[in-house]
XYZ file of C-alpha atoms in Angstrom:
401
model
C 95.776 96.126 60.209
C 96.864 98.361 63.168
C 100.601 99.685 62.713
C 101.416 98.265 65.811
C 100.556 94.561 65.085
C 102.267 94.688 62.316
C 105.634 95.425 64.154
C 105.013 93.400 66.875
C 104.843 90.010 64.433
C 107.878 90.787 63.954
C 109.242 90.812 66.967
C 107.132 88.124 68.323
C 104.919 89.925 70.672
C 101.900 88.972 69.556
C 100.792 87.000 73.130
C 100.313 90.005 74.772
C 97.675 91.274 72.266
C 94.730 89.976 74.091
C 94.846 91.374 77.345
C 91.604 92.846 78.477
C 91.338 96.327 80.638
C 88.322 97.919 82.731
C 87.114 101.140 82.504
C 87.892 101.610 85.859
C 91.515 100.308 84.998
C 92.129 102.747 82.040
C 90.879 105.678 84.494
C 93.639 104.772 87.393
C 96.314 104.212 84.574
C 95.756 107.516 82.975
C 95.323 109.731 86.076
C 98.966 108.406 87.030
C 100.538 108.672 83.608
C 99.020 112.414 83.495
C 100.733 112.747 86.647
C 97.058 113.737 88.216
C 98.321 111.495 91.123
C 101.466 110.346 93.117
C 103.506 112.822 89.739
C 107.010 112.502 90.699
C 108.007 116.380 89.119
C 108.952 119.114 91.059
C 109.354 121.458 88.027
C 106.890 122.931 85.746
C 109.153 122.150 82.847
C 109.668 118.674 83.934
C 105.777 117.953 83.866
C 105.961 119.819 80.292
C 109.027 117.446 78.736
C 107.150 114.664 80.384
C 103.843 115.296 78.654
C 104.962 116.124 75.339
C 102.860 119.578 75.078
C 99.936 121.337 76.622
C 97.118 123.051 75.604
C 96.951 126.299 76.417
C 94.867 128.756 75.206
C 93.965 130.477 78.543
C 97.436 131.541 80.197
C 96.010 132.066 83.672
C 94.147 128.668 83.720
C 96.446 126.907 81.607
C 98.943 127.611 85.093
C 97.024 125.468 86.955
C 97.284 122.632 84.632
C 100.505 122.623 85.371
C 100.602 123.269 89.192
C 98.108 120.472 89.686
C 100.831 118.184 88.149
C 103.225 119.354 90.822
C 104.227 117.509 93.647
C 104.236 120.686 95.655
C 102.071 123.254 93.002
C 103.878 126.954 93.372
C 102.339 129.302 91.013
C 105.959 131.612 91.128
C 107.631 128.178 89.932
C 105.238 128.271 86.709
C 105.906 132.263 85.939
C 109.273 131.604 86.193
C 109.721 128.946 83.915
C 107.596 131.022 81.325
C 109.900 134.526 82.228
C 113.113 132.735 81.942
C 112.265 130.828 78.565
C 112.118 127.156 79.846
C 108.677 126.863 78.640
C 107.445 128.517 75.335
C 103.587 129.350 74.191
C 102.827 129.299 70.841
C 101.035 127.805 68.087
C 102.403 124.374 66.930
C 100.419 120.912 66.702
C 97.114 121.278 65.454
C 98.019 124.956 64.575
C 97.006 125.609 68.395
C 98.332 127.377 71.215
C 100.280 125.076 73.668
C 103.251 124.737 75.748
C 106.283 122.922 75.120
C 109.640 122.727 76.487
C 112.478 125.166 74.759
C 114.677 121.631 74.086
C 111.215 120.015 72.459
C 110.418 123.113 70.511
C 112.954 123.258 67.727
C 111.925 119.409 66.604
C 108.051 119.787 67.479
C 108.137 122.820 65.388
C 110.125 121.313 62.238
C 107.392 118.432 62.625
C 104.045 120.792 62.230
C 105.108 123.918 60.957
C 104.879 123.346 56.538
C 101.101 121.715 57.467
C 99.942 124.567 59.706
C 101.073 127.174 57.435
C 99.465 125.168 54.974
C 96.180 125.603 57.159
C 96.258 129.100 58.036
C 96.976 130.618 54.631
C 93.537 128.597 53.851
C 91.401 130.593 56.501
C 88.809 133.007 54.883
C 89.993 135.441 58.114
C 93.625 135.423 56.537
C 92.497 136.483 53.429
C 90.285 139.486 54.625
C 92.773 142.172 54.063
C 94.984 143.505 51.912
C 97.954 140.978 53.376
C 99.946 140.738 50.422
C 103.240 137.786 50.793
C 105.221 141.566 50.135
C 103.497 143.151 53.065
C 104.449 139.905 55.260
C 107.904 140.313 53.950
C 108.381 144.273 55.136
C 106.540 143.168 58.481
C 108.386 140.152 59.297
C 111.676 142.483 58.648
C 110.151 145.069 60.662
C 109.765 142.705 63.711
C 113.219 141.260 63.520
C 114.180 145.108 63.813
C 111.574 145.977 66.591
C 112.450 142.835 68.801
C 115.774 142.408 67.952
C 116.820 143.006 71.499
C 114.897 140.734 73.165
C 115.784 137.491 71.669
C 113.795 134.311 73.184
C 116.121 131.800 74.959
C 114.452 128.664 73.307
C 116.799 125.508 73.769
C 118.933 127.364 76.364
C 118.504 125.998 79.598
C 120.408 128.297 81.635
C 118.057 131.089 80.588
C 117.713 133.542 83.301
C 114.704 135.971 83.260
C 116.452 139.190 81.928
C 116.581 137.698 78.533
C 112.750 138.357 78.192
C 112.718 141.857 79.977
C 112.069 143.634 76.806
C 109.553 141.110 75.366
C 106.962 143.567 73.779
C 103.165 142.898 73.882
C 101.027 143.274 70.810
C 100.083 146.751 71.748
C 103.335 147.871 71.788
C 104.635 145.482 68.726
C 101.802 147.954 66.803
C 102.814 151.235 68.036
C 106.109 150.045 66.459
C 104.830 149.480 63.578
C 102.902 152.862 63.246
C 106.339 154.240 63.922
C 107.649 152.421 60.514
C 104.735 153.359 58.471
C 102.978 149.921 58.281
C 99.643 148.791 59.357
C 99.632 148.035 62.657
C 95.573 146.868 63.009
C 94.376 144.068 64.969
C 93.328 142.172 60.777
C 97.269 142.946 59.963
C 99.010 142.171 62.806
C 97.487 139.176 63.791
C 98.348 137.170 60.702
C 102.010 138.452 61.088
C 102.295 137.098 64.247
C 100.553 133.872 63.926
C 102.689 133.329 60.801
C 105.685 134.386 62.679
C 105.322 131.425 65.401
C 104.476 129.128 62.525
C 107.885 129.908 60.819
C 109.924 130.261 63.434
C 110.562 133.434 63.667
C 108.293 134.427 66.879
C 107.892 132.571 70.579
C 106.240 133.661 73.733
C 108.172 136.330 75.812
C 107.902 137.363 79.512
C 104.324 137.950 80.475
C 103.682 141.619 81.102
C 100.223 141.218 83.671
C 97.816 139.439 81.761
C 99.290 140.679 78.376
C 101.046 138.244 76.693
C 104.284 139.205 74.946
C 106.556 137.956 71.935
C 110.038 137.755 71.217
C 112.692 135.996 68.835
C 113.519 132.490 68.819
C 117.363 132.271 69.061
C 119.008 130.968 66.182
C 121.254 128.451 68.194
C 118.411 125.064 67.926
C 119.670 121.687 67.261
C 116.803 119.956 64.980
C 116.817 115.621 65.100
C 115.617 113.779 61.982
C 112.024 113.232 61.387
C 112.125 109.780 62.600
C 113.364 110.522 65.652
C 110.911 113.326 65.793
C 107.954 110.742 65.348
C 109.672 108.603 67.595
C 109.740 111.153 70.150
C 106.327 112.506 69.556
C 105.021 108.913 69.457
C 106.582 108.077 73.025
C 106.182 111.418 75.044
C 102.271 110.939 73.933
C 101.776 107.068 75.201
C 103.861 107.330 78.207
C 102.106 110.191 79.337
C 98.189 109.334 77.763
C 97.853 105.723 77.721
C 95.756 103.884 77.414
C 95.230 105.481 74.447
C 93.827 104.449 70.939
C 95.764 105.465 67.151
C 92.741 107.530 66.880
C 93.659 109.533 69.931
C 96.924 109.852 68.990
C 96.168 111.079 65.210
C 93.874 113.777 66.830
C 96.563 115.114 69.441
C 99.525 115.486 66.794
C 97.128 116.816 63.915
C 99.847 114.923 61.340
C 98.795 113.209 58.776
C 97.657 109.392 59.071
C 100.605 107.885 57.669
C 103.015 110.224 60.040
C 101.434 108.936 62.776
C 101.698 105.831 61.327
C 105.040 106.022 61.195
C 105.593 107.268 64.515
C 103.902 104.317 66.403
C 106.167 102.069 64.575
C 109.460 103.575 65.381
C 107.830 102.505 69.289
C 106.307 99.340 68.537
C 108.065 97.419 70.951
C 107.614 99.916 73.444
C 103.569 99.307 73.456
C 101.454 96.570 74.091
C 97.559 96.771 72.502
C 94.922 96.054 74.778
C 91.209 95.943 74.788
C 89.081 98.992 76.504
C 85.569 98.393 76.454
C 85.210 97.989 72.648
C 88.125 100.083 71.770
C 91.608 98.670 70.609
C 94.314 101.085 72.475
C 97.827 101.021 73.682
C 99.444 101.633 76.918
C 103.352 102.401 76.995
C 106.142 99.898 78.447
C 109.632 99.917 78.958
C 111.197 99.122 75.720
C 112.659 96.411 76.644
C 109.361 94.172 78.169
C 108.687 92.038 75.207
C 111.925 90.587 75.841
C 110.443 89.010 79.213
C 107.910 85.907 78.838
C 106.326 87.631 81.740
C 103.056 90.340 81.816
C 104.144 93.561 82.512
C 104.053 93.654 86.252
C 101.574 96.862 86.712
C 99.232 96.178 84.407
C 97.979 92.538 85.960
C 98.255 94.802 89.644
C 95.906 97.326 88.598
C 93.450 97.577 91.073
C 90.783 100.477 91.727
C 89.111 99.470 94.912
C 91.709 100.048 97.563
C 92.097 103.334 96.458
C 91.141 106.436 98.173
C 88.317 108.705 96.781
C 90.663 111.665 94.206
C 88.596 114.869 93.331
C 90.393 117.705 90.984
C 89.678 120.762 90.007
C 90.605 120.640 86.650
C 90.741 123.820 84.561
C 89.606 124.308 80.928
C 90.885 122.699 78.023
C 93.336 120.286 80.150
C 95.116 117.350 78.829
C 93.228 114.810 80.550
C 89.973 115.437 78.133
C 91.483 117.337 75.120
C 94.218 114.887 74.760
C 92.128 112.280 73.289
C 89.818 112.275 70.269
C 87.006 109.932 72.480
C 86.756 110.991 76.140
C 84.441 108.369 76.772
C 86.370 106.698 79.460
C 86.372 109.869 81.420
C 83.232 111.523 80.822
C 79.971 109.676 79.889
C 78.007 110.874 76.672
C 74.962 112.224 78.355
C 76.835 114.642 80.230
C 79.379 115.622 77.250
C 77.868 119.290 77.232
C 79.035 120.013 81.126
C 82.805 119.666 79.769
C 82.498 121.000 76.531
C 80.526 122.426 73.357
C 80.556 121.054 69.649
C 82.496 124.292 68.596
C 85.768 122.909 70.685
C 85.234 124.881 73.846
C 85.997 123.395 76.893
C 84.974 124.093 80.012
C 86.486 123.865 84.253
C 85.250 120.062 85.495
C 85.491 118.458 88.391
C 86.842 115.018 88.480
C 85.962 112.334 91.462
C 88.065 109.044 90.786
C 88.756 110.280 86.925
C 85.379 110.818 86.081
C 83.027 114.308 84.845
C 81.461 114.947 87.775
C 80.599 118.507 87.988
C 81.976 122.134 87.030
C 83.652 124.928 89.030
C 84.223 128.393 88.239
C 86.064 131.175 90.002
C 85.132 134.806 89.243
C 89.374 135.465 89.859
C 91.238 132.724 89.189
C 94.424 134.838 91.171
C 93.486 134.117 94.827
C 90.460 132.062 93.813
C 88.541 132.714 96.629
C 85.219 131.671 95.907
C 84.836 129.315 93.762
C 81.655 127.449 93.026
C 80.794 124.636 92.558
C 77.391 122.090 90.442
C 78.033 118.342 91.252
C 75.599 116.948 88.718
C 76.467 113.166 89.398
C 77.809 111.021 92.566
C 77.094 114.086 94.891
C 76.946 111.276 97.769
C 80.342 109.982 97.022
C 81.786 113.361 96.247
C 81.687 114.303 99.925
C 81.914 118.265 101.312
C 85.749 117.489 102.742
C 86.871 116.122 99.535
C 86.113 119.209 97.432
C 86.884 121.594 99.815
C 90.372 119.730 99.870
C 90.415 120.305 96.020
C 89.654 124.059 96.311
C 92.223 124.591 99.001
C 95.022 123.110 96.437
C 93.727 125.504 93.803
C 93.563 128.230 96.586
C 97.034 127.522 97.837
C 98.813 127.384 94.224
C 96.753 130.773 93.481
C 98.340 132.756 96.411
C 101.704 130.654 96.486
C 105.083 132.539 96.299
């Protein structure tokens, strides 16, 4: 039995369980809940906070998963909430590299980090060298020392850029090293500084170019209990994935089953199941719906038809496919291999009406000047002013200021 149900007997919400939703429906429902259209946030840390976390393995495209969320996308809005410590990049659910806010990292990481050192000290590539737990003591010790004045300003809002000015890259991290007499090769350091995110110790610092840069988490975090951590976790996901299935949800944290579990219960009463095709998923309410005798209002209003035509540009590894374990309602099986491999690369799609349409690429993402373009499906109702409307947008947040 799902952990939802059984909540909801309890709180007598059990004659909303059969509602029924469209393909179509789910599509329109997520691409507003991913804030794809008509988002209400101006900030880049707001969309962030709103979303939970981000994937975000390629900095430079991972920016325009962000600006796209934007109601007006402004690439200088996006460095600046990296420089001044807003957002952080590092490795945390799923023992991946995404972006969270500096107020959601302190809990996020508490949640995540004893499993994903778990996982790393498991990789055959951590256990290639001489990396000895006294070696990863004199390192991490030696990093304190090396970045000790350029402390990260997780959970401080009023973070202003010069607190990252001396946020060193990993080139220079190993020429410290040298200095001190340890090994400073890319099979050394590596491990140090994964393990340093994973405990902690480490968070993204001010981007130096295209180098990215670490620096010390502050010491000043305020960590909630884990069940308001799953709580939290459990809601940021839904209200900003749904409709969504547990299945999704266990694949996005990367906790364990009964976590997860847990987690959707703390929010029973802020879901209601529905069916999606021939998948059981959830979609977030207010908490306070199954008080009503009524249907949630904008479910039963869901409509797709009056709609105008939506195309996006949407960059590699974006929230919109990789936040769900089945992408199915997005991106139909036979054309799976346009968006992404079986080895868990992703690649830029385009999206008409919240369907894998097609792929872009541009040879410089910074200006993005030309970028092409293979519509392998619906090239009719795609339309030439459509997608040259999408590559402006991308065009525009490239070169804003």
């Amino acid at each position: 039995m799902k952990p939802v149900a059984i909540a909801r007997k309890k709180r007598d919400c059990d004659r909303f369980l059969d509602k029924q939703m469209t393909r179509e429906e789910a599509i329109a429902l997520r691409l507003s809940n991913q804030c794809l259209v008509g988002s209400p946030f101006e900030k880049p840390e707001e969309i962030v906070d709103w979303m939970g976390m981000m994937q975000a393995q390629d900095y430079t495209q991972f920016r325009w998963a962000i600006g796209m969320r934007m109601r007006e996308p402004k690439m200088k809005a996006v460095k600046d909430s990296f420089s001044s410590g807003r957002l952080l990049r590092l490795h945390l659910l799923r023992c991946t590299v995404q972006t969270v806010t500096a107020e959601d990292y302190p809990w996020m990481l508490e949640l995540c980090s004893e499993r994903n050192l778990r996982t790393i000290l498991s990789w055959p590539s951590y256990n290639q060298t001489d990396y000895s737990e006294q070696y990863h003591q004199e390192a991490t010790e030696a990093l304190k020392e090396i970045l000790s004045k350029g402390r990260c300003t997780a959970n401080n809002q009023e973070a202003t850029s010069t607190n990252a000015t001396i946020s060193l890259s990993k080139k220079e991290i190993s020429e410290e090293m040298s200095k001190l007499g340890l090994p400073s090769d890319t099979a050394h350091l590596n491990p140090i500084l994964l393990r340093g995110e994973i405990e902690g110790l480490l968070c993204s610092g001010e981007m130096k170019g295209k180098d990215a840069t670490w620096a010390l988490v502050a010491n000043n975090a305020y960590v909630i209990s884990t069940t308001e951590s799953l709580a939290l976790l459990a809601r940021k996901y839904f209200r900003s994935h749904s409709p969504a299935s547990f299945e999704d949800f266990c694949w996005w944290t990367g906790l364990t089953i009964t976590q997860n579990r847990q987690a959707i219960e703390q929010i029973a009463s802020e879901l209601e199941e529905v069916q999606v095709g021939e998948q059981e998923m959830y979609i977030y309410q207010a908490p306070s719906y199954c008080d009503s005798q009524e249907r949630p209002q904008h479910i039963d209003s869901m409509k797709t038809d009056h709609q105008e035509h939506t195309v996006h540009l949407l960059p590699p590894y974006d929230e919109y496919l990789i936040g769900y374990k089945s992408r199915w309602i997005a991106l139909d099986k036979k054309y799976e291999a346009k968006a992404h491999n079986h080895f868990g690369i992703f690649k830029p799609v385009i999206l008409l009406d919240g369907k894998v349409v097609g792929n872009w690429k541009a040879s410089h993402l910074q200006g993005a000047k030309a970028i092409e373009t293979d519509i392998f499906t619906q090239k009719r109702e795609m339309g030439t002013r459509r997608l040259e409307k999408a590559k402006k947008l991308l065009q525009d947040f490239t070169t804003s200021r």
